[in-house]
Short mmCIF file of N, CA and C in Angstrom, two decimals:
data_model
loop_
_atom_site.label_atom_id
_atom_site.label_comp_id
_atom_site.label_asym_id
_atom_site.label_seq_id
_atom_site.Cartn_x
_atom_site.Cartn_y
_atom_site.Cartn_z
N MET L 55 108.22 89.87 98.53
CA MET L 55 107.83 90.84 97.52
C MET L 55 108.93 90.94 96.46
N ASN L 56 108.50 91.07 95.23
CA ASN L 56 109.50 91.27 94.18
C ASN L 56 109.84 92.76 94.09
N LYS L 57 110.90 93.06 93.35
CA LYS L 57 111.40 94.44 93.25
C LYS L 57 110.34 95.37 92.67
N GLU L 58 109.58 94.90 91.70
CA GLU L 58 108.54 95.73 91.10
C GLU L 58 107.52 96.18 92.16
N SER L 59 107.12 95.27 93.01
CA SER L 59 106.14 95.59 94.06
C SER L 59 106.74 96.53 95.09
N VAL L 60 107.97 96.28 95.51
CA VAL L 60 108.64 97.15 96.48
C VAL L 60 108.73 98.56 95.90
N ASP L 61 109.19 98.67 94.66
CA ASP L 61 109.31 99.98 94.01
C ASP L 61 107.95 100.67 93.89
N ALA L 62 106.91 99.90 93.61
CA ALA L 62 105.57 100.48 93.47
C ALA L 62 105.07 101.03 94.80
N VAL L 63 105.34 100.32 95.89
CA VAL L 63 104.93 100.82 97.21
C VAL L 63 105.66 102.12 97.53
N ILE L 64 106.96 102.13 97.37
CA ILE L 64 107.74 103.32 97.71
C ILE L 64 107.35 104.49 96.81
N SER L 65 107.18 104.24 95.53
CA SER L 65 106.76 105.29 94.61
C SER L 65 105.37 105.82 94.99
N GLY L 66 104.46 104.92 95.32
CA GLY L 66 103.11 105.33 95.72
C GLY L 66 103.12 106.16 96.99
N LEU L 67 103.94 105.77 97.96
CA LEU L 67 104.04 106.54 99.20
C LEU L 67 104.59 107.94 98.92
N LYS L 68 105.62 108.01 98.11
CA LYS L 68 106.21 109.32 97.79
C LYS L 68 105.23 110.20 97.02
N LYS L 69 104.53 109.61 96.06
CA LYS L 69 103.54 110.36 95.29
C LYS L 69 102.45 110.92 96.20
N ALA L 70 102.10 110.17 97.24
CA ALA L 70 101.08 110.62 98.19
C ALA L 70 101.63 111.65 99.18
N GLY L 71 102.94 111.85 99.18
CA GLY L 71 103.53 112.83 100.09
C GLY L 71 103.91 112.29 101.45
N VAL L 72 104.05 110.97 101.56
CA VAL L 72 104.39 110.35 102.84
C VAL L 72 105.85 110.61 103.18
N SER L 73 106.09 111.06 104.42
CA SER L 73 107.46 111.31 104.87
C SER L 73 107.86 110.42 106.04
N VAL L 74 106.89 109.73 106.66
CA VAL L 74 107.17 108.87 107.80
C VAL L 74 106.44 107.54 107.61
N VAL L 75 107.15 106.44 107.86
CA VAL L 75 106.54 105.12 107.82
C VAL L 75 106.86 104.41 109.13
N CYS L 76 105.81 103.96 109.80
CA CYS L 76 105.97 103.10 110.97
C CYS L 76 105.73 101.67 110.49
N TYR L 77 106.53 100.74 111.01
CA TYR L 77 106.30 99.36 110.60
C TYR L 77 106.65 98.38 111.70
N LEU L 78 105.92 97.29 111.67
CA LEU L 78 106.22 96.11 112.47
C LEU L 78 106.52 95.02 111.45
N PRO L 79 107.75 94.51 111.44
CA PRO L 79 108.15 93.59 110.36
C PRO L 79 107.25 92.36 110.22
N ASP L 80 107.09 91.97 108.97
CA ASP L 80 106.31 90.80 108.57
C ASP L 80 107.10 90.12 107.46
N SER L 81 107.23 88.81 107.53
CA SER L 81 108.06 88.11 106.55
C SER L 81 107.53 88.23 105.12
N LEU L 82 106.23 88.45 104.94
CA LEU L 82 105.71 88.61 103.58
C LEU L 82 106.15 89.93 102.94
N LEU L 83 106.51 90.89 103.77
CA LEU L 83 106.93 92.21 103.28
C LEU L 83 108.41 92.46 103.53
N LYS L 84 109.16 91.40 103.82
CA LYS L 84 110.54 91.56 104.29
C LYS L 84 111.45 92.31 103.32
N GLU L 85 111.19 92.25 102.04
CA GLU L 85 112.02 92.98 101.08
C GLU L 85 111.74 94.49 101.09
N LEU L 86 110.59 94.87 101.60
CA LEU L 86 110.19 96.28 101.61
C LEU L 86 110.94 97.09 102.66
N TYR L 87 111.17 96.51 103.83
CA TYR L 87 111.72 97.27 104.95
C TYR L 87 113.13 97.81 104.69
N PRO L 88 114.07 97.01 104.19
CA PRO L 88 115.39 97.59 103.91
C PRO L 88 115.34 98.69 102.85
N ALA L 89 114.46 98.55 101.88
CA ALA L 89 114.34 99.57 100.85
C ALA L 89 113.79 100.87 101.44
N LEU L 90 112.82 100.76 102.34
CA LEU L 90 112.29 101.95 103.01
C LEU L 90 113.36 102.59 103.89
N ASP L 91 114.07 101.75 104.65
CA ASP L 91 115.12 102.26 105.54
C ASP L 91 116.21 103.00 104.76
N ALA L 92 116.48 102.55 103.56
CA ALA L 92 117.55 103.15 102.74
C ALA L 92 117.10 104.40 102.00
N ASP L 93 115.80 104.65 101.94
CA ASP L 93 115.31 105.79 101.17
C ASP L 93 115.50 107.08 101.96
N PRO L 94 116.21 108.05 101.41
CA PRO L 94 116.48 109.28 102.15
C PRO L 94 115.26 110.19 102.33
N ASP L 95 114.20 109.97 101.57
CA ASP L 95 113.02 110.82 101.65
C ASP L 95 111.98 110.35 102.66
N ILE L 96 112.17 109.14 103.19
CA ILE L 96 111.18 108.57 104.10
C ILE L 96 111.87 108.20 105.41
N ARG L 97 111.35 108.73 106.51
CA ARG L 97 111.86 108.35 107.83
C ARG L 97 111.10 107.11 108.29
N THR L 98 111.83 106.09 108.67
CA THR L 98 111.18 104.86 109.13
C THR L 98 111.28 104.77 110.64
N ILE L 99 110.22 104.24 111.24
CA ILE L 99 110.17 104.05 112.68
C ILE L 99 109.68 102.63 112.94
N PRO L 100 110.58 101.70 113.27
CA PRO L 100 110.13 100.36 113.67
C PRO L 100 109.40 100.46 115.01
N VAL L 101 108.29 99.76 115.14
CA VAL L 101 107.50 99.83 116.37
C VAL L 101 107.40 98.45 117.03
N THR L 102 107.04 98.46 118.29
CA THR L 102 106.94 97.20 119.04
C THR L 102 105.58 96.54 118.90
N ASN L 103 104.55 97.32 118.56
CA ASN L 103 103.24 96.76 118.25
C ASN L 103 102.48 97.73 117.36
N GLU L 104 101.46 97.24 116.71
CA GLU L 104 100.74 98.03 115.72
C GLU L 104 99.96 99.18 116.34
N GLY L 105 99.49 99.03 117.56
CA GLY L 105 98.80 100.14 118.23
C GLY L 105 99.73 101.32 118.42
N GLU L 106 100.96 101.05 118.79
CA GLU L 106 101.96 102.10 118.93
C GLU L 106 102.19 102.79 117.58
N GLY L 107 102.27 102.00 116.52
CA GLY L 107 102.44 102.56 115.18
C GLY L 107 101.28 103.44 114.78
N ALA L 108 100.05 103.02 115.09
CA ALA L 108 98.87 103.82 114.77
C ALA L 108 98.93 105.15 115.51
N ALA L 109 99.32 105.13 116.77
CA ALA L 109 99.40 106.36 117.56
C ALA L 109 100.46 107.31 117.00
N ILE L 110 101.60 106.78 116.61
CA ILE L 110 102.64 107.62 116.02
C ILE L 110 102.16 108.22 114.70
N CYS L 111 101.53 107.40 113.87
CA CYS L 111 101.01 107.91 112.59
C CYS L 111 99.97 109.01 112.82
N GLY L 112 99.14 108.84 113.84
CA GLY L 112 98.17 109.88 114.18
C GLY L 112 98.86 111.17 114.59
N GLY L 113 99.92 111.07 115.37
CA GLY L 113 100.68 112.25 115.76
C GLY L 113 101.33 112.93 114.57
N VAL L 114 101.82 112.14 113.63
CA VAL L 114 102.42 112.71 112.42
C VAL L 114 101.35 113.49 111.65
N PHE L 115 100.15 112.94 111.55
CA PHE L 115 99.05 113.64 110.87
C PHE L 115 98.78 114.99 111.54
N LEU L 116 98.77 114.99 112.87
CA LEU L 116 98.50 116.24 113.59
C LEU L 116 99.61 117.27 113.38
N SER L 117 100.79 116.83 113.01
CA SER L 117 101.90 117.76 112.74
C SER L 117 101.83 118.33 111.33
N GLY L 118 100.85 117.86 110.53
CA GLY L 118 100.69 118.36 109.18
C GLY L 118 101.41 117.55 108.12
N ARG L 119 101.98 116.44 108.52
CA ARG L 119 102.69 115.59 107.56
C ARG L 119 101.89 114.31 107.35
N LYS L 120 102.39 113.46 106.45
CA LYS L 120 101.70 112.21 106.13
C LYS L 120 102.56 111.02 106.54
N ALA L 121 101.89 110.02 107.10
CA ALA L 121 102.56 108.79 107.55
C ALA L 121 101.80 107.58 107.04
N ALA L 122 102.46 106.44 107.11
CA ALA L 122 101.83 105.16 106.78
C ALA L 122 102.21 104.16 107.85
N LEU L 123 101.27 103.28 108.16
CA LEU L 123 101.53 102.16 109.06
C LEU L 123 101.56 100.90 108.21
N ILE L 124 102.71 100.23 108.18
CA ILE L 124 102.88 99.02 107.38
C ILE L 124 102.98 97.84 108.34
N MET L 125 102.13 96.81 108.10
CA MET L 125 102.04 95.71 109.04
C MET L 125 101.40 94.48 108.39
N GLU L 126 101.43 93.40 109.10
CA GLU L 126 100.68 92.20 108.75
C GLU L 126 99.22 92.46 109.15
N ASN L 127 98.27 91.86 108.44
CA ASN L 127 96.87 92.10 108.77
C ASN L 127 96.49 91.66 110.18
N SER L 128 97.26 90.80 110.80
CA SER L 128 96.99 90.43 112.20
C SER L 128 97.12 91.63 113.12
N GLY L 129 97.84 92.65 112.68
CA GLY L 129 98.01 93.86 113.48
C GLY L 129 96.72 94.61 113.72
N LEU L 130 95.71 94.36 112.93
CA LEU L 130 94.41 95.00 113.19
C LEU L 130 93.90 94.65 114.57
N ARG L 131 94.03 93.38 114.94
CA ARG L 131 93.53 92.96 116.25
C ARG L 131 94.31 93.64 117.37
N ALA L 132 95.59 93.86 117.16
CA ALA L 132 96.43 94.49 118.18
C ALA L 132 96.18 96.00 118.26
N SER L 133 95.62 96.60 117.22
CA SER L 133 95.50 98.06 117.19
C SER L 133 94.07 98.58 117.23
N VAL L 134 93.10 97.72 117.47
CA VAL L 134 91.69 98.13 117.42
C VAL L 134 91.40 99.30 118.36
N GLU L 135 91.87 99.25 119.59
CA GLU L 135 91.58 100.34 120.54
C GLU L 135 92.15 101.66 120.04
N HIS L 136 93.39 101.64 119.59
CA HIS L 136 94.01 102.87 119.08
C HIS L 136 93.28 103.39 117.85
N LEU L 137 92.98 102.50 116.92
CA LEU L 137 92.29 102.92 115.71
C LEU L 137 90.89 103.47 116.00
N ALA L 138 90.17 102.84 116.93
CA ALA L 138 88.83 103.32 117.28
C ALA L 138 88.90 104.72 117.89
N ARG L 139 89.81 104.92 118.80
CA ARG L 139 89.92 106.25 119.43
C ARG L 139 90.35 107.31 118.43
N LEU L 140 91.35 106.99 117.62
CA LEU L 140 91.86 107.98 116.67
C LEU L 140 90.83 108.29 115.58
N GLY L 141 90.30 107.27 114.94
CA GLY L 141 89.41 107.47 113.80
C GLY L 141 87.99 107.79 114.19
N LEU L 142 87.37 106.91 114.97
CA LEU L 142 85.97 107.09 115.33
C LEU L 142 85.79 108.19 116.36
N GLY L 143 86.75 108.33 117.27
CA GLY L 143 86.61 109.31 118.34
C GLY L 143 87.15 110.68 118.03
N SER L 144 88.20 110.76 117.23
CA SER L 144 88.89 112.04 117.07
C SER L 144 89.04 112.53 115.63
N GLY L 145 88.70 111.72 114.66
CA GLY L 145 88.85 112.13 113.26
C GLY L 145 90.30 112.27 112.83
N ILE L 146 91.16 111.43 113.39
CA ILE L 146 92.58 111.43 113.04
C ILE L 146 92.85 110.18 112.22
N PRO L 147 93.11 110.34 110.91
CA PRO L 147 93.25 109.17 110.05
C PRO L 147 94.62 108.49 110.14
N VAL L 148 94.59 107.18 110.03
CA VAL L 148 95.80 106.37 109.90
C VAL L 148 95.63 105.55 108.62
N ILE L 149 96.60 105.67 107.74
CA ILE L 149 96.56 104.92 106.50
C ILE L 149 97.45 103.70 106.66
N MET L 150 96.88 102.53 106.41
CA MET L 150 97.58 101.27 106.64
C MET L 150 97.84 100.54 105.33
N LEU L 151 99.03 99.97 105.23
CA LEU L 151 99.36 99.03 104.17
C LEU L 151 99.65 97.72 104.89
N MET L 152 98.99 96.67 104.49
CA MET L 152 99.18 95.41 105.21
C MET L 152 99.23 94.22 104.26
N SER L 153 99.96 93.22 104.70
CA SER L 153 99.98 91.96 103.97
C SER L 153 98.70 91.19 104.27
N HIS L 154 98.32 90.34 103.34
CA HIS L 154 97.08 89.58 103.48
C HIS L 154 97.39 88.15 103.90
N ARG L 155 97.66 87.98 105.17
CA ARG L 155 97.82 86.63 105.72
C ARG L 155 96.46 85.96 105.78
N GLY L 156 96.43 84.65 105.54
CA GLY L 156 95.19 83.90 105.66
C GLY L 156 94.32 83.92 104.42
N ASP L 157 94.80 84.50 103.35
CA ASP L 157 94.06 84.51 102.09
C ASP L 157 94.06 83.10 101.50
N LEU L 158 93.20 82.83 100.54
CA LEU L 158 93.22 81.53 99.89
C LEU L 158 94.62 81.25 99.35
N GLY L 159 95.11 80.07 99.59
CA GLY L 159 96.47 79.71 99.22
C GLY L 159 97.42 79.74 100.40
N GLU L 160 96.96 80.27 101.53
CA GLU L 160 97.80 80.32 102.74
C GLU L 160 98.18 78.92 103.15
N ASN L 161 99.44 78.70 103.50
CA ASN L 161 99.89 77.37 103.92
C ASN L 161 100.41 77.34 105.35
N ASN L 162 100.16 78.38 106.12
CA ASN L 162 100.50 78.40 107.54
C ASN L 162 99.22 78.36 108.36
N TRP L 163 99.05 77.32 109.15
CA TRP L 163 97.81 77.15 109.93
C TRP L 163 97.55 78.34 110.84
N TRP L 164 98.61 78.92 111.40
CA TRP L 164 98.47 80.01 112.36
C TRP L 164 98.01 81.32 111.70
N ALA L 165 98.11 81.41 110.39
CA ALA L 165 97.74 82.65 109.69
C ALA L 165 96.27 82.67 109.26
N ILE L 166 95.61 81.53 109.27
CA ILE L 166 94.22 81.47 108.82
C ILE L 166 93.32 82.44 109.59
N PRO L 167 93.42 82.54 110.93
CA PRO L 167 92.58 83.49 111.65
C PRO L 167 92.78 84.95 111.23
N HIS L 168 93.98 85.28 110.75
CA HIS L 168 94.22 86.65 110.29
C HIS L 168 93.32 86.97 109.10
N GLY L 169 93.21 86.02 108.18
CA GLY L 169 92.35 86.22 107.02
C GLY L 169 90.88 86.23 107.38
N ILE L 170 90.50 85.39 108.32
CA ILE L 170 89.09 85.30 108.74
C ILE L 170 88.64 86.58 109.43
N THR L 171 89.50 87.20 110.23
CA THR L 171 89.09 88.35 111.04
C THR L 171 89.34 89.71 110.38
N MET L 172 90.19 89.76 109.35
CA MET L 172 90.57 91.05 108.78
C MET L 172 89.38 91.88 108.30
N GLU L 173 88.61 91.36 107.38
CA GLU L 173 87.52 92.15 106.81
C GLU L 173 86.43 92.49 107.84
N PRO L 174 86.03 91.57 108.72
CA PRO L 174 85.05 91.97 109.74
C PRO L 174 85.55 93.08 110.66
N ILE L 175 86.84 93.08 110.99
CA ILE L 175 87.38 94.15 111.84
C ILE L 175 87.39 95.47 111.07
N LEU L 176 87.85 95.45 109.83
CA LEU L 176 87.83 96.66 109.02
C LEU L 176 86.41 97.20 108.90
N ASP L 177 85.45 96.31 108.66
CA ASP L 177 84.05 96.72 108.55
C ASP L 177 83.53 97.28 109.87
N ALA L 178 83.86 96.65 110.98
CA ALA L 178 83.39 97.12 112.29
C ALA L 178 83.90 98.52 112.60
N LEU L 179 85.13 98.80 112.18
CA LEU L 179 85.72 100.11 112.42
C LEU L 179 85.40 101.11 111.31
N ARG L 180 84.57 100.69 110.35
CA ARG L 180 84.16 101.52 109.21
C ARG L 180 85.36 101.99 108.39
N ILE L 181 86.33 101.09 108.23
CA ILE L 181 87.55 101.40 107.49
C ILE L 181 87.42 100.85 106.07
N PRO L 182 87.35 101.73 105.07
CA PRO L 182 87.34 101.23 103.70
C PRO L 182 88.72 100.68 103.34
N TYR L 183 88.73 99.70 102.46
CA TYR L 183 89.99 99.06 102.11
C TYR L 183 89.93 98.58 100.67
N ARG L 184 91.11 98.39 100.12
CA ARG L 184 91.23 97.82 98.78
C ARG L 184 92.22 96.68 98.85
N ILE L 185 91.82 95.52 98.37
CA ILE L 185 92.72 94.37 98.28
C ILE L 185 93.36 94.42 96.90
N VAL L 186 94.70 94.52 96.89
CA VAL L 186 95.44 94.67 95.64
C VAL L 186 96.25 93.40 95.39
N LYS L 187 96.08 92.84 94.20
CA LYS L 187 96.79 91.62 93.84
C LYS L 187 97.74 91.80 92.66
N ASP L 188 97.78 92.99 92.10
CA ASP L 188 98.63 93.27 90.95
C ASP L 188 99.51 94.47 91.27
N ALA L 189 100.80 94.33 91.06
CA ALA L 189 101.75 95.40 91.38
C ALA L 189 101.42 96.71 90.66
N GLY L 190 100.86 96.61 89.48
CA GLY L 190 100.50 97.80 88.72
C GLY L 190 99.39 98.63 89.34
N GLU L 191 98.69 98.07 90.31
CA GLU L 191 97.58 98.77 90.97
C GLU L 191 97.97 99.37 92.32
N ILE L 192 99.19 99.10 92.77
CA ILE L 192 99.61 99.55 94.11
C ILE L 192 99.60 101.06 94.23
N GLY L 193 100.24 101.74 93.30
CA GLY L 193 100.35 103.20 93.38
C GLY L 193 99.00 103.89 93.44
N GLN L 194 98.08 103.48 92.57
CA GLN L 194 96.75 104.10 92.56
C GLN L 194 96.00 103.82 93.85
N ALA L 195 96.13 102.61 94.37
CA ALA L 195 95.46 102.27 95.63
C ALA L 195 95.98 103.14 96.77
N ILE L 196 97.28 103.35 96.81
CA ILE L 196 97.86 104.20 97.86
C ILE L 196 97.37 105.64 97.70
N SER L 197 97.40 106.17 96.49
CA SER L 197 96.91 107.54 96.23
C SER L 197 95.46 107.68 96.63
N ASP L 198 94.64 106.72 96.24
CA ASP L 198 93.21 106.77 96.56
C ASP L 198 92.99 106.72 98.07
N SER L 199 93.79 105.91 98.75
CA SER L 199 93.66 105.77 100.20
C SER L 199 93.94 107.10 100.91
N TYR L 200 95.02 107.76 100.51
CA TYR L 200 95.34 109.05 101.13
C TYR L 200 94.32 110.11 100.79
N ALA L 201 93.88 110.17 99.54
CA ALA L 201 92.87 111.16 99.16
C ALA L 201 91.60 110.97 99.99
N TRP L 202 91.14 109.73 100.12
CA TRP L 202 89.90 109.47 100.86
C TRP L 202 90.08 109.79 102.34
N SER L 203 91.16 109.30 102.94
CA SER L 203 91.36 109.48 104.38
C SER L 203 91.53 110.95 104.77
N HIS L 204 92.21 111.71 103.93
CA HIS L 204 92.42 113.12 104.26
C HIS L 204 91.22 113.97 103.92
N THR L 205 90.26 113.42 103.20
CA THR L 205 88.98 114.09 102.97
C THR L 205 87.99 113.71 104.07
N ALA L 206 87.96 112.44 104.43
CA ALA L 206 86.99 111.93 105.40
C ALA L 206 87.45 112.02 106.85
N TYR L 207 88.74 112.29 107.08
CA TYR L 207 89.31 112.27 108.42
C TYR L 207 89.04 110.93 109.10
N HIS L 208 89.34 109.88 108.35
CA HIS L 208 89.17 108.53 108.88
C HIS L 208 90.18 107.60 108.21
N HIS L 209 90.40 106.47 108.82
CA HIS L 209 91.37 105.50 108.34
C HIS L 209 90.96 104.89 107.01
N SER L 210 91.97 104.35 106.33
CA SER L 210 91.74 103.50 105.16
C SER L 210 92.90 102.51 105.09
N ALA L 211 92.73 101.48 104.27
CA ALA L 211 93.75 100.43 104.21
C ALA L 211 93.93 99.92 102.79
N VAL L 212 95.18 99.59 102.50
CA VAL L 212 95.53 98.91 101.26
C VAL L 212 96.08 97.55 101.68
N VAL L 213 95.44 96.49 101.21
CA VAL L 213 95.83 95.14 101.57
C VAL L 213 96.58 94.52 100.39
N LEU L 214 97.85 94.20 100.61
CA LEU L 214 98.68 93.62 99.55
C LEU L 214 98.52 92.11 99.60
N SER L 215 98.07 91.54 98.49
CA SER L 215 97.67 90.14 98.47
C SER L 215 98.21 89.43 97.23
N GLY L 216 97.85 88.19 97.10
CA GLY L 216 98.18 87.39 95.91
C GLY L 216 99.65 87.37 95.58
N GLY L 217 99.96 87.55 94.30
CA GLY L 217 101.34 87.48 93.83
C GLY L 217 102.24 88.57 94.36
N ILE L 218 101.67 89.64 94.89
CA ILE L 218 102.49 90.72 95.47
C ILE L 218 103.26 90.22 96.68
N VAL L 219 102.64 89.38 97.48
CA VAL L 219 103.27 88.93 98.73
C VAL L 219 103.66 87.46 98.71
N ARG L 220 103.49 86.77 97.60
CA ARG L 220 103.85 85.36 97.54
C ARG L 220 104.98 85.14 96.56
#
């Protein structure tokens, strides 16, 4: 990620009122994590898997604060059970920001399944999402995601793609 994109993510999170970010590192977002860790307004929690991150973000929501789960899109497969219970079963939203592995232009064979399965999983869990390819659209996508999720009591996702992550 370039500095403009990193700054746009952090600015968008702050504008939305996010105080906690859980993340599982992904090389496409590697420039974002040190910037988040260094920000005094956002508490970061590295997690061992995305399901754990979803559960922590759900707990943060129940405390009256806002959290974000930042991950690679492959994390959807690892967190389906947690997301289904929290969103579909309990009305506890988790807002996700994820890199778009497996998109057209992907040059890692192992990442292709991430792109193939991402949208069907989001659709199966009834999670609305926005694929963002321009840094100038990041802030609005994050704001829209929080507004929708905190109105609907359900998850939403912002997928960072294209030049943002390449």
